[in-house]
XYZ file of C-alpha atoms in Angstrom:
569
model
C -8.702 -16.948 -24.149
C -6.483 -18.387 -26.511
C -2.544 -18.239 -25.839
C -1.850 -16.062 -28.828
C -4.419 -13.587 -27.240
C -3.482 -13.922 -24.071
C 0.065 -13.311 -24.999
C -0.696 -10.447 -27.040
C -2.684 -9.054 -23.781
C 0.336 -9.946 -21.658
C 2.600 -7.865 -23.835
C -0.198 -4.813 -24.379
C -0.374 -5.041 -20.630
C 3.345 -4.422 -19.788
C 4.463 -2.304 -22.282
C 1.790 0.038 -21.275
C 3.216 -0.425 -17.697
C 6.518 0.359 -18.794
C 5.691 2.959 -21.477
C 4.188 4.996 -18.356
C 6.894 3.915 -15.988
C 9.905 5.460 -18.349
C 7.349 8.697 -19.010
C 8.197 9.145 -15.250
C 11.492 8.841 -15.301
C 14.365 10.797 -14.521
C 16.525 9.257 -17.401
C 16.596 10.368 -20.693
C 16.570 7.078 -22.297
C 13.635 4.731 -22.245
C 13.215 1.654 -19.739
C 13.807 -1.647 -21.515
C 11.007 -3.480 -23.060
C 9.754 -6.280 -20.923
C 10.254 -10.040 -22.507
C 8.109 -11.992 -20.234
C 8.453 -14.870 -22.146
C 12.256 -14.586 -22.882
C 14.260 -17.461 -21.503
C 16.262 -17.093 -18.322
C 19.886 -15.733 -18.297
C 22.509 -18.463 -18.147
C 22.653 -18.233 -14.151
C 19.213 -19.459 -13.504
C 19.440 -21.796 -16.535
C 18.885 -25.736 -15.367
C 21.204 -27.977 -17.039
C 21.231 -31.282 -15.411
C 19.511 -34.551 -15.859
C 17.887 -36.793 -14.103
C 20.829 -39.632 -14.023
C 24.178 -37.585 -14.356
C 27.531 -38.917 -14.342
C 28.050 -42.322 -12.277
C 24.238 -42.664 -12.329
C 24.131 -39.966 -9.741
C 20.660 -38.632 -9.064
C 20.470 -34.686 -10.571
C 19.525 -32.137 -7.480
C 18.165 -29.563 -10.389
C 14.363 -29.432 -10.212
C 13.932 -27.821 -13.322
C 15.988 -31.071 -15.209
C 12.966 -33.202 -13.622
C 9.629 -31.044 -14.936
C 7.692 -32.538 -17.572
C 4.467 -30.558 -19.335
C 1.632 -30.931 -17.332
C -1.966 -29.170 -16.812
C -4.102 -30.246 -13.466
C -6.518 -28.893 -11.519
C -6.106 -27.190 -8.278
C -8.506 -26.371 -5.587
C -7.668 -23.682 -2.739
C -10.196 -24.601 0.334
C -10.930 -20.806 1.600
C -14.106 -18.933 1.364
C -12.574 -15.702 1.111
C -10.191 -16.838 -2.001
C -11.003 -16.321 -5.781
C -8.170 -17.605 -7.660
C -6.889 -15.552 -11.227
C -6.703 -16.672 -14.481
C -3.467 -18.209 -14.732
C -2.812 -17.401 -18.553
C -2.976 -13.800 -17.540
C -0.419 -13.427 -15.030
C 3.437 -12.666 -16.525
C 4.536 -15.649 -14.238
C 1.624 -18.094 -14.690
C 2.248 -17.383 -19.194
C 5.873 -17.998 -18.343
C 5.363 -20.943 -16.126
C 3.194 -22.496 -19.283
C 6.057 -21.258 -22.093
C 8.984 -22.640 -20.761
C 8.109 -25.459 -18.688
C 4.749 -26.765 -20.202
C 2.995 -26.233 -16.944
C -0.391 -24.962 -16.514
C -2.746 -24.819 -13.846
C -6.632 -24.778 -13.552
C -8.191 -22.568 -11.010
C -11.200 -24.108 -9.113
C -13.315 -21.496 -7.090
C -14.799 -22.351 -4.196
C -17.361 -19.620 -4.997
C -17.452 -18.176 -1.114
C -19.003 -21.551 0.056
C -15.371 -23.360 0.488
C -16.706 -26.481 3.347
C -19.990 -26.977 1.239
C -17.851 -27.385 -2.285
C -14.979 -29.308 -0.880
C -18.283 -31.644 0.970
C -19.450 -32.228 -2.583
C -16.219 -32.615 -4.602
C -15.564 -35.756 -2.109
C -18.995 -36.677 -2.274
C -19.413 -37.230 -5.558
C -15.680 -38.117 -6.205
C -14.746 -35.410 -8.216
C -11.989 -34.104 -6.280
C -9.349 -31.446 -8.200
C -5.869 -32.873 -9.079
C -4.330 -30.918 -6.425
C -5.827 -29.001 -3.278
C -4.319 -26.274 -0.973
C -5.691 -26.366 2.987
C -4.932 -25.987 6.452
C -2.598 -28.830 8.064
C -5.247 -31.067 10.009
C -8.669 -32.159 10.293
C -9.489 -31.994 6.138
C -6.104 -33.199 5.643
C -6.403 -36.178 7.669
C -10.140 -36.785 6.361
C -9.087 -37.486 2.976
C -5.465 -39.704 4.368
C -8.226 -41.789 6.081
C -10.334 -41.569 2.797
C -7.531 -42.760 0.723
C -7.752 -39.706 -1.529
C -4.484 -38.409 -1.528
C -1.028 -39.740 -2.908
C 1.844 -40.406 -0.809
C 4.964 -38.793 -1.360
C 7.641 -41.071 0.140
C 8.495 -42.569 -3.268
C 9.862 -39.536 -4.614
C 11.649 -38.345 -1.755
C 15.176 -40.349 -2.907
C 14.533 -39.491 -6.544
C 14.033 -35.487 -5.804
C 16.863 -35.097 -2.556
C 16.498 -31.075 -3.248
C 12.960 -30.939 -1.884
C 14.094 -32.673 1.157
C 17.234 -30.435 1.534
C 14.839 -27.428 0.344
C 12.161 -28.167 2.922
C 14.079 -29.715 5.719
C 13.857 -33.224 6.799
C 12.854 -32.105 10.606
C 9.464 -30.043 9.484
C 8.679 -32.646 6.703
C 8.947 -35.657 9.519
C 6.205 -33.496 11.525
C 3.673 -33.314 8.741
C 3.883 -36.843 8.191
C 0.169 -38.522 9.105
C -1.048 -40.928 11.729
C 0.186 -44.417 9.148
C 3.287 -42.604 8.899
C 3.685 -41.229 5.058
C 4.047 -37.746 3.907
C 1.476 -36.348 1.858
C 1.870 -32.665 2.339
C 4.237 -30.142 0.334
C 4.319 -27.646 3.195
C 3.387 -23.090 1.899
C 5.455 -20.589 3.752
C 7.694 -23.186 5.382
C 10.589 -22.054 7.663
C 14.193 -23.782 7.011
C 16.156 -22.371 9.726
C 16.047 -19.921 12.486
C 14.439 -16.574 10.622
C 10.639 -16.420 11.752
C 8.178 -14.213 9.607
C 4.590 -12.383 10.180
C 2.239 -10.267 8.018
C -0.552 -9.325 11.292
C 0.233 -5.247 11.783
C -1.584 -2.505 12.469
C -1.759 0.153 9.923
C -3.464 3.871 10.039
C -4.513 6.163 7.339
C -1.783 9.044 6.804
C -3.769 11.846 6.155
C -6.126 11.268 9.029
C -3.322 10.328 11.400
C -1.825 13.793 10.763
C -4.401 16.320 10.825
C -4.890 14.988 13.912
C -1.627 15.734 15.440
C -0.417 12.401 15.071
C -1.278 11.576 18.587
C 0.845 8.519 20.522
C -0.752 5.141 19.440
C 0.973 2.793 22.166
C -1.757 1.884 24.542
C -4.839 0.702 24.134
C -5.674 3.873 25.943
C -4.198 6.019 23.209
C -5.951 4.055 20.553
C -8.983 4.711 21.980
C -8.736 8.323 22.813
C -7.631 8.745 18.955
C -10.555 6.809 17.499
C -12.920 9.021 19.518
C -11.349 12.058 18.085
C -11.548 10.337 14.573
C -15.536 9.513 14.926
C -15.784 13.219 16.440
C -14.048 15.135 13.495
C -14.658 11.910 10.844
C -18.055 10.713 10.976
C -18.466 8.894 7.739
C -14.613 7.398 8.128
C -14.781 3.712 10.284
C -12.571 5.123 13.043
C -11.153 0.966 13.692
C -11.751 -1.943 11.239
C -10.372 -5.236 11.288
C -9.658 -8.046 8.567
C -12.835 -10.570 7.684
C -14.030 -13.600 10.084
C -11.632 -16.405 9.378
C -13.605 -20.048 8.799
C -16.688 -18.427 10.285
C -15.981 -18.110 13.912
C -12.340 -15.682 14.163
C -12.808 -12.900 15.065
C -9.662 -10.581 14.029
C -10.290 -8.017 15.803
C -11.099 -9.712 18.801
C -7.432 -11.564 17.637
C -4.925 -8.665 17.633
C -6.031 -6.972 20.904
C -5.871 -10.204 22.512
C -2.137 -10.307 21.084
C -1.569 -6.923 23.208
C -3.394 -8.247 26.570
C -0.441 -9.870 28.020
C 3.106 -10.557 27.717
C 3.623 -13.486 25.116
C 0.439 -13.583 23.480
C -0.607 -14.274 19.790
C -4.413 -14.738 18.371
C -3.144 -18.478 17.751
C -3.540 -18.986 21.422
C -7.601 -18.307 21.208
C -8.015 -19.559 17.624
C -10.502 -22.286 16.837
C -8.274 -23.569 14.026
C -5.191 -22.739 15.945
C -4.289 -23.939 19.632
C -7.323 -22.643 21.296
C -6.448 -23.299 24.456
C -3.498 -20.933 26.507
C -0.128 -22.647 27.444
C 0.256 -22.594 30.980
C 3.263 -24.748 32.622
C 3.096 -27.735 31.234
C -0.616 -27.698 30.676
C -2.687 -25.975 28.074
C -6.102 -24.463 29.524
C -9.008 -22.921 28.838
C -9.427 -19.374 26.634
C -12.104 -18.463 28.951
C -10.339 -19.291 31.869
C -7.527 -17.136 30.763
C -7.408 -13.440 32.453
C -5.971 -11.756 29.374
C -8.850 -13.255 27.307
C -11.214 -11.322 29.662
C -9.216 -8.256 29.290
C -9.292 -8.353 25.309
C -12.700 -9.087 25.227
C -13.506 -6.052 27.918
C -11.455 -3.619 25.307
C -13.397 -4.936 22.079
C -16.713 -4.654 23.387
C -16.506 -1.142 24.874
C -14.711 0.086 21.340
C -17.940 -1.619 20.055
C -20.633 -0.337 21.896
C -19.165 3.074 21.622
C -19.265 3.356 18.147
C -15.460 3.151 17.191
C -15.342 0.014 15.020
C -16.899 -1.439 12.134
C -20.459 -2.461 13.016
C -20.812 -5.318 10.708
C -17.393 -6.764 11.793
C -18.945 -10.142 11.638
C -20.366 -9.985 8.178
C -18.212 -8.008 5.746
C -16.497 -9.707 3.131
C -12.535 -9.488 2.290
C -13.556 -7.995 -1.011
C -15.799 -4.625 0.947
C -12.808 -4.430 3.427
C -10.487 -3.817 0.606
C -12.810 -1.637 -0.756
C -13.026 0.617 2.213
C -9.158 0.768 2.709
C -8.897 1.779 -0.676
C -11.210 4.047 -0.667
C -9.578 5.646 2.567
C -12.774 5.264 4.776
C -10.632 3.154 7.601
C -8.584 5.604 10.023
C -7.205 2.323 11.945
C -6.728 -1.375 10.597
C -5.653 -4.389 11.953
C -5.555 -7.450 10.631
C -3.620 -11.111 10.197
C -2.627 -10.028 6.904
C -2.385 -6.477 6.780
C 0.642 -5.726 5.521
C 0.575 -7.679 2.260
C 0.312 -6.993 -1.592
C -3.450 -7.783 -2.025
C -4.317 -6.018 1.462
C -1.936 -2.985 2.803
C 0.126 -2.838 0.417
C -2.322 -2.298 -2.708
C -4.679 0.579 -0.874
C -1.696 2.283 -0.001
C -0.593 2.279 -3.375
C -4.286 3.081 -4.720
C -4.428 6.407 -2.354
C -1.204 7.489 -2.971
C -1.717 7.533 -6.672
C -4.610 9.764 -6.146
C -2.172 12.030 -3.975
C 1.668 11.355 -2.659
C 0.561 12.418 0.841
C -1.914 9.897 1.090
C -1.891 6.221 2.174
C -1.415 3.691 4.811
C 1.865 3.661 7.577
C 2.513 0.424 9.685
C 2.866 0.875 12.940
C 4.200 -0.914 15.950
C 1.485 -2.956 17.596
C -0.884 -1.429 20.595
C -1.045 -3.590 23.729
C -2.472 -2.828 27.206
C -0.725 -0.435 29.931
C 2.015 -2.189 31.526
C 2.774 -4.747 29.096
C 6.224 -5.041 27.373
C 6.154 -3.795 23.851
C 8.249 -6.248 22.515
C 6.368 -9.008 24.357
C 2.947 -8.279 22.027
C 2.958 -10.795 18.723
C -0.068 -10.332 16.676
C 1.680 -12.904 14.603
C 2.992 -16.646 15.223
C 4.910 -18.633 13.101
C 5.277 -22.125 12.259
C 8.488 -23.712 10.809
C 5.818 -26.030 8.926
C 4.353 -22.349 7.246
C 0.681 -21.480 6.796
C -1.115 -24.499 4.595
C -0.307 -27.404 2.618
C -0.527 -28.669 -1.055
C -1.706 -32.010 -1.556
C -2.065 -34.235 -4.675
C -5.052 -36.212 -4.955
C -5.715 -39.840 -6.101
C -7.506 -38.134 -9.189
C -4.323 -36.684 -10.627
C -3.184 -39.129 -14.190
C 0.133 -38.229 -13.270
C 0.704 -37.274 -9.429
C 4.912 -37.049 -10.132
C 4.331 -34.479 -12.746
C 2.457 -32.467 -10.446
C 5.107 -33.225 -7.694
C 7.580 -32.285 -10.064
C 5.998 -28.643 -10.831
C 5.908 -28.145 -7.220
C 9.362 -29.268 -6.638
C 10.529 -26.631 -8.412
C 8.201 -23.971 -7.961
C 9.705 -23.712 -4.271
C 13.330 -23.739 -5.441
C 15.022 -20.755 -5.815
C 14.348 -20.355 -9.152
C 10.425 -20.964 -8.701
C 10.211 -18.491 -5.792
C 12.229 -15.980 -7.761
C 9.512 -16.455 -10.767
C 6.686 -16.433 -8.683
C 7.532 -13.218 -6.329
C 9.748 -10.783 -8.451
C 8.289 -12.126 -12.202
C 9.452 -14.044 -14.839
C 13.198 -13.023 -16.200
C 13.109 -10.269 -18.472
C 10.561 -8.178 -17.067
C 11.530 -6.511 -13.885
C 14.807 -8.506 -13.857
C 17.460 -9.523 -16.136
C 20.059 -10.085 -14.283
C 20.369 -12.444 -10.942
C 23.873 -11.912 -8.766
C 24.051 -14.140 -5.978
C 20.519 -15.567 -5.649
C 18.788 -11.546 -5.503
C 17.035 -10.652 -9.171
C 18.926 -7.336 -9.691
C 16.013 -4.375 -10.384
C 16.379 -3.055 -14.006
C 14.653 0.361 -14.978
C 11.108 -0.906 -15.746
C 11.074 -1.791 -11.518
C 12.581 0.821 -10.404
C 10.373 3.643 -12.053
C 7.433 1.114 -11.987
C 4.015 2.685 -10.868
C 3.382 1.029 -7.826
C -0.757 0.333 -8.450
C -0.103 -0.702 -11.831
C 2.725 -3.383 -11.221
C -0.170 -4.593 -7.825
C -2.545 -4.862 -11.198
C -0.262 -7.887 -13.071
C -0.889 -10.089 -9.768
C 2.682 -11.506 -9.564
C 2.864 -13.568 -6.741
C -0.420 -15.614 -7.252
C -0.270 -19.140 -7.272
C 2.736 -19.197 -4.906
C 1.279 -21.900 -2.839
C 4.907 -23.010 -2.226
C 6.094 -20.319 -0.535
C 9.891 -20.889 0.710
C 10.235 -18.007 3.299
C 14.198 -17.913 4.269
C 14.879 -17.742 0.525
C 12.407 -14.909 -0.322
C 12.600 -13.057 2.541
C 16.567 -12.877 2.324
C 16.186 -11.996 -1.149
C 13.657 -9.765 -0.961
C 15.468 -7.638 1.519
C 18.799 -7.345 -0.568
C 16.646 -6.374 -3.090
C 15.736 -3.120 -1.460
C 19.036 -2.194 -0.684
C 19.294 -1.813 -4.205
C 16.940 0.261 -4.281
C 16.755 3.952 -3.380
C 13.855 4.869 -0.952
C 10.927 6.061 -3.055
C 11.590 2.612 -5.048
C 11.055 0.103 -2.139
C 8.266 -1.942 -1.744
C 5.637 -0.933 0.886
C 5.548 -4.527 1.906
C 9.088 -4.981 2.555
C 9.645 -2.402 4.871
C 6.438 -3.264 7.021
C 7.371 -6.377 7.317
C 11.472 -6.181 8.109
C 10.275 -2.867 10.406
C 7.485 -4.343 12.246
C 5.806 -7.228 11.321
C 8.581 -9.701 11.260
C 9.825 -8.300 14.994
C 6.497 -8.999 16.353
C 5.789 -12.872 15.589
C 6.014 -15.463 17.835
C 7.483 -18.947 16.851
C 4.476 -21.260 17.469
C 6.136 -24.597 15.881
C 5.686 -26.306 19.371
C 2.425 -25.927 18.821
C 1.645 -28.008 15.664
C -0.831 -30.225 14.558
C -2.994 -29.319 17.546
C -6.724 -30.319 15.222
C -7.824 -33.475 15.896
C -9.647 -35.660 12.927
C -12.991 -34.510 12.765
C -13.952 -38.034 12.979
C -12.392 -38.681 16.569
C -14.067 -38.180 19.669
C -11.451 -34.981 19.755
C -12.686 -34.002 16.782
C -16.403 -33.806 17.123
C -15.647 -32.115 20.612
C -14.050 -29.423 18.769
C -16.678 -29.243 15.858
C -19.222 -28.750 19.049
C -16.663 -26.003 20.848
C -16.181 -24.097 17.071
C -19.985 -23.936 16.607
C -20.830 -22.602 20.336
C -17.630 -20.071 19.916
C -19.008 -18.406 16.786
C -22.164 -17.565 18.861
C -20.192 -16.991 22.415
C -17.897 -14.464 20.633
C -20.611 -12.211 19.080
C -22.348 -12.201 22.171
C -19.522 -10.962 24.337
C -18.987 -8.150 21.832
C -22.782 -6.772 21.524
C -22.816 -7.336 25.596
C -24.466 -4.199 26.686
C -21.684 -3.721 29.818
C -18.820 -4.585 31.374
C -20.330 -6.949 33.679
C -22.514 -8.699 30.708
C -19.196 -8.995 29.159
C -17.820 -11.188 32.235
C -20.951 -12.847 33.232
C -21.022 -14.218 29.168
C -17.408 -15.359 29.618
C -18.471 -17.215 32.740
C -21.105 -19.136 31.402
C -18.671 -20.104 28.235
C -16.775 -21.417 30.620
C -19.206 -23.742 32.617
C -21.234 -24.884 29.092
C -17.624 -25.774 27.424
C -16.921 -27.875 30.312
C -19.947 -29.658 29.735
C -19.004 -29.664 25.920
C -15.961 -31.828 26.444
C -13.740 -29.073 25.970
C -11.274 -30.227 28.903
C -11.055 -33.985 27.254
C -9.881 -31.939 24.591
C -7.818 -29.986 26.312
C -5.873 -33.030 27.776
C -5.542 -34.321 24.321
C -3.619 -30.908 22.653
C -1.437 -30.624 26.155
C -0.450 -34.289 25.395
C 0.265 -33.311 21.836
C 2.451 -30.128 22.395
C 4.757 -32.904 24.548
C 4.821 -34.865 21.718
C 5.796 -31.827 19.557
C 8.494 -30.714 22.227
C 9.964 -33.989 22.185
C 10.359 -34.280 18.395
C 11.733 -30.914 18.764
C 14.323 -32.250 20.822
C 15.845 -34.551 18.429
């Protein structure tokens, strides 16, 4: 699509948006035509340059962009990147600062195409992946650019980022090459792993407690009972082929403390205890999870394909309202919760999707149960790669897409649209957001391509924006997160850069431990009994020993001392 068309589309797009938005109105007069391509108000305007007065070094990232268009891979199966001409952000992005980005799709298949791309040396320009092992494959490889000599000429992103977490994704020679997604500057953790439950259900049923894992399970029997062709408990996709999420969030609720990071093959996978960290399988809780998810399983109260089903069918189910109980890593935003609710409810105002606080096992303290952890270094990294013409272009895009003026384009839209003015940092909602239909705003995709995530910034933000807001207005997201999800994550920074290179000893140990998981984990769930169930566990435990798993487990409890000592400085 060329840009003329594309614009014209962006413009057909919102004003039909807005056209039905202002229909809906109280007001009598209209909401504002969008501008998505208008220029920013004089408060978010950039006016310095690179060398300003006394040869002083400008701290205003947009002064420093120059046009550039690269490539950029994001290394999950489960991802399918948009076009980025279509999105009111990406078209505004490309308009005013002569940026543009090229999706690569890893087409389901993300190890096999990232295998191939370094293969045959045709990496992207610029990749986004979990910290560790792939990260560290192409630092050995010499694939990817260091970042250290733009650190003194762009001080923002240091101040931005944080000097502490940038220090801790530095690699084993020592150089930075990773422009951290979700990052934490400060003290204010964040989560998206919830429960949710379908309204309608949850009320014709009497809206029974749903505390316990004992009241979750009495309630999904009375949902398969009176519900038969409704999945009475489903659970977000496999993650990298061996997570289980299901298997993830009742672990969180087993014990006091716990999060799914703990028994996560790309997270800790191994349970702090004192000063050591030990086996999953050796861990009681585990046990007890395990127990819970294979009796919901053989009794017919979850999704019996669990293992299999795509993102793309689970959304499909939630939207269609076949789920009576979801829980998953993500559940609570845009492209998951937040978009079925807003699908069912525009089908009927009674309908949709209600967070709850999470379940957890008799006798354990509520507010000791963290289906999410979070890391001050965020979720995944960007990297640039030795293919990029011009790596400091690309550095420079990034640099400023996780200011506050990138953030504030990426989340809440381009200037002009569902914005115009910006008071202290918060975009201020005009009309065309505050009447908005909620399924059609999910449909323009704003917030894709925000790889750079700064959380402190838009989670502050985002929650002054919905006191601005009067109830029916606010954001489904919003109010999951700052009710539940935020209150129940766990700050997991300690344990950091636990994956070893996959070329270490380490490293093919835990290749060796991921593999025999993926098959240990689906047989403890289709055990037959109880006592299968333990027996399984058992013999995890005996062939991981044999495996090299405690090796391993020396290795990450020698790490998370590192980590705490770093901390301490």
């Amino acid at each position: 699509m060329n840009s003329k068309k594309s614009f014209q589309a962006l413009i057909v797009l919102a004003l039909s948006v807005i056209l039905v938005l202002s229909a809906c109105s109280s007001k009598n007069e209209p909401a504002p035509s969008p501008s998505p391509t208008a220029s920013p108000s004089g408060n978010e305007q950039g006016s310095g340059n690179e060398g300003g007065e006394g040869g002083e070094v400008s701290t205003d990232p947009r002064a420093k962009i120059k046009p550039v268009t690269f490539t950029q891979y994001v290394h999950y199966d489960w991802f399918t990147a948009p076009s980025w001409e279509e999105r009111p952000h990406g078209k505004w992005i490309t308009d005013n600062l002569g940026v543009a980005i090229e999706p690569i799709q890893s087409n389901g298949a993300a190890a096999q195409r990232l295998n191939s791309m370094i293969v045959s040396n045709e990496l992207p320009d610029a990749l986004v992946l979990d910290k560790g092992k792939d990260v560290e494959r192409l630092v050995e490889a010499g694939k990817l650019v260091a970042l250290d000599p733009y650190l003194e000429k762009y001080p923002e992103f240091v101040a931005t980022i944080g000097e502490e977490t940038l220090n801790m994704l530095r690699s084993a020679d020592g150089k930075l090459y990773q422009i951290p997604n979700w990052y934490i500057n400060g003290d204010q953790g964040n989560g998206n792993a919830a429960y949710i439950v379908n309204k309608k259900i949850y009320k014709d049923l009497g809206s029974p407690p749903l505390e316990t894992w004992d009241d979750l399970e009495a309630y999904l029997k009375q949902v398969k009972d009176k519900y038969p062709n409704i999945i009475p408990f489903d659970a977000g996709e496999v993650r990298d082929g061996s997570e289980l999420q299901l298997l993830g969030m009742l672990y969180s609720g087993a014990a006091n403390g716990n999060t799914p990071q703990f028994i996560s093959p790309g997270g800790v996978f191994g349970v702090p205890q004192g000063d050591k960290i030990v086996s999953i399988f050796q861990d009681p809780s585990f046990q007890e999870a395990a127990l819970y998810t294979s009796r919901l399983f053989r009794q017919g109260l979850t999704s019996q394909d669990m293992f299999t089903q795509t993102r793309d069918q689970i959304n499909e189910k939630l939207r269609a309202g076949n789920i009576a109980v979801f829980a998953a890593y993500d559940a609570v935003v845009e492209g998951i919760g937040r978009e079925a609710n807003n699908v069912l409810k525009a089908k009927d105002p009674e309908a949709g999707y209600d967070v709850i606080w999470p379940v957890h096992k008799a006798g354990v303290d509520k507010n000791q149960v963290f289906p999410s952890g979070y890391n001050a270094l965020g979720w995944n990294v960007n990297v640039i790669t030795t293919k990029a013409a011009d790596p400091e272009a690309i550095f420079a895009y990034m640099n400023w897409a996780t200011s506050e003026e990138g953030q504030r384009v990426f989340f809440f839209g381009p200037p002009g649209l569902f914005y115009d003015d910006v008071q202290d940092g918060v975009p201020v909602p005009n009309d065309a957001y505050i009447n908005r239909d909620p399924k059609k705003y999910d449909e323009l995709k704003i917030g894709e391509f925000n790889w750079y995530g700064n959380t402190v910034y838009i989670d502050t933000t985002k929650g002054k924006r919905e006191q601005l807001l009067p109830e029916e207005a606010q954001d489904w997201t919003t109010v999951g997160q700052t009710t539940v999800s935020f209150k129940t994550s766990k700050n997991i920074t300690e344990f950091s850069n636990m994956t070893p290179v996959p070329t270490s000893e380490e490293g093919i140990i835990m290749q060796r431990l991921t593999d025999y998981y993926k098959q240990a984990v689906s047989q403890i769930v289709f055990a037959k009994s109880d006592e299968e169930v333990i027996s399984l566990i058992q013999k995890a435990d005996q062939e991981t020993q044999g495996l090299g798993y405690q090796k391993l487990l020396d290795w990450k409890s020698a790490k998370w001392k590192e980590n705490l000592e770093i901390m301490k400085k």
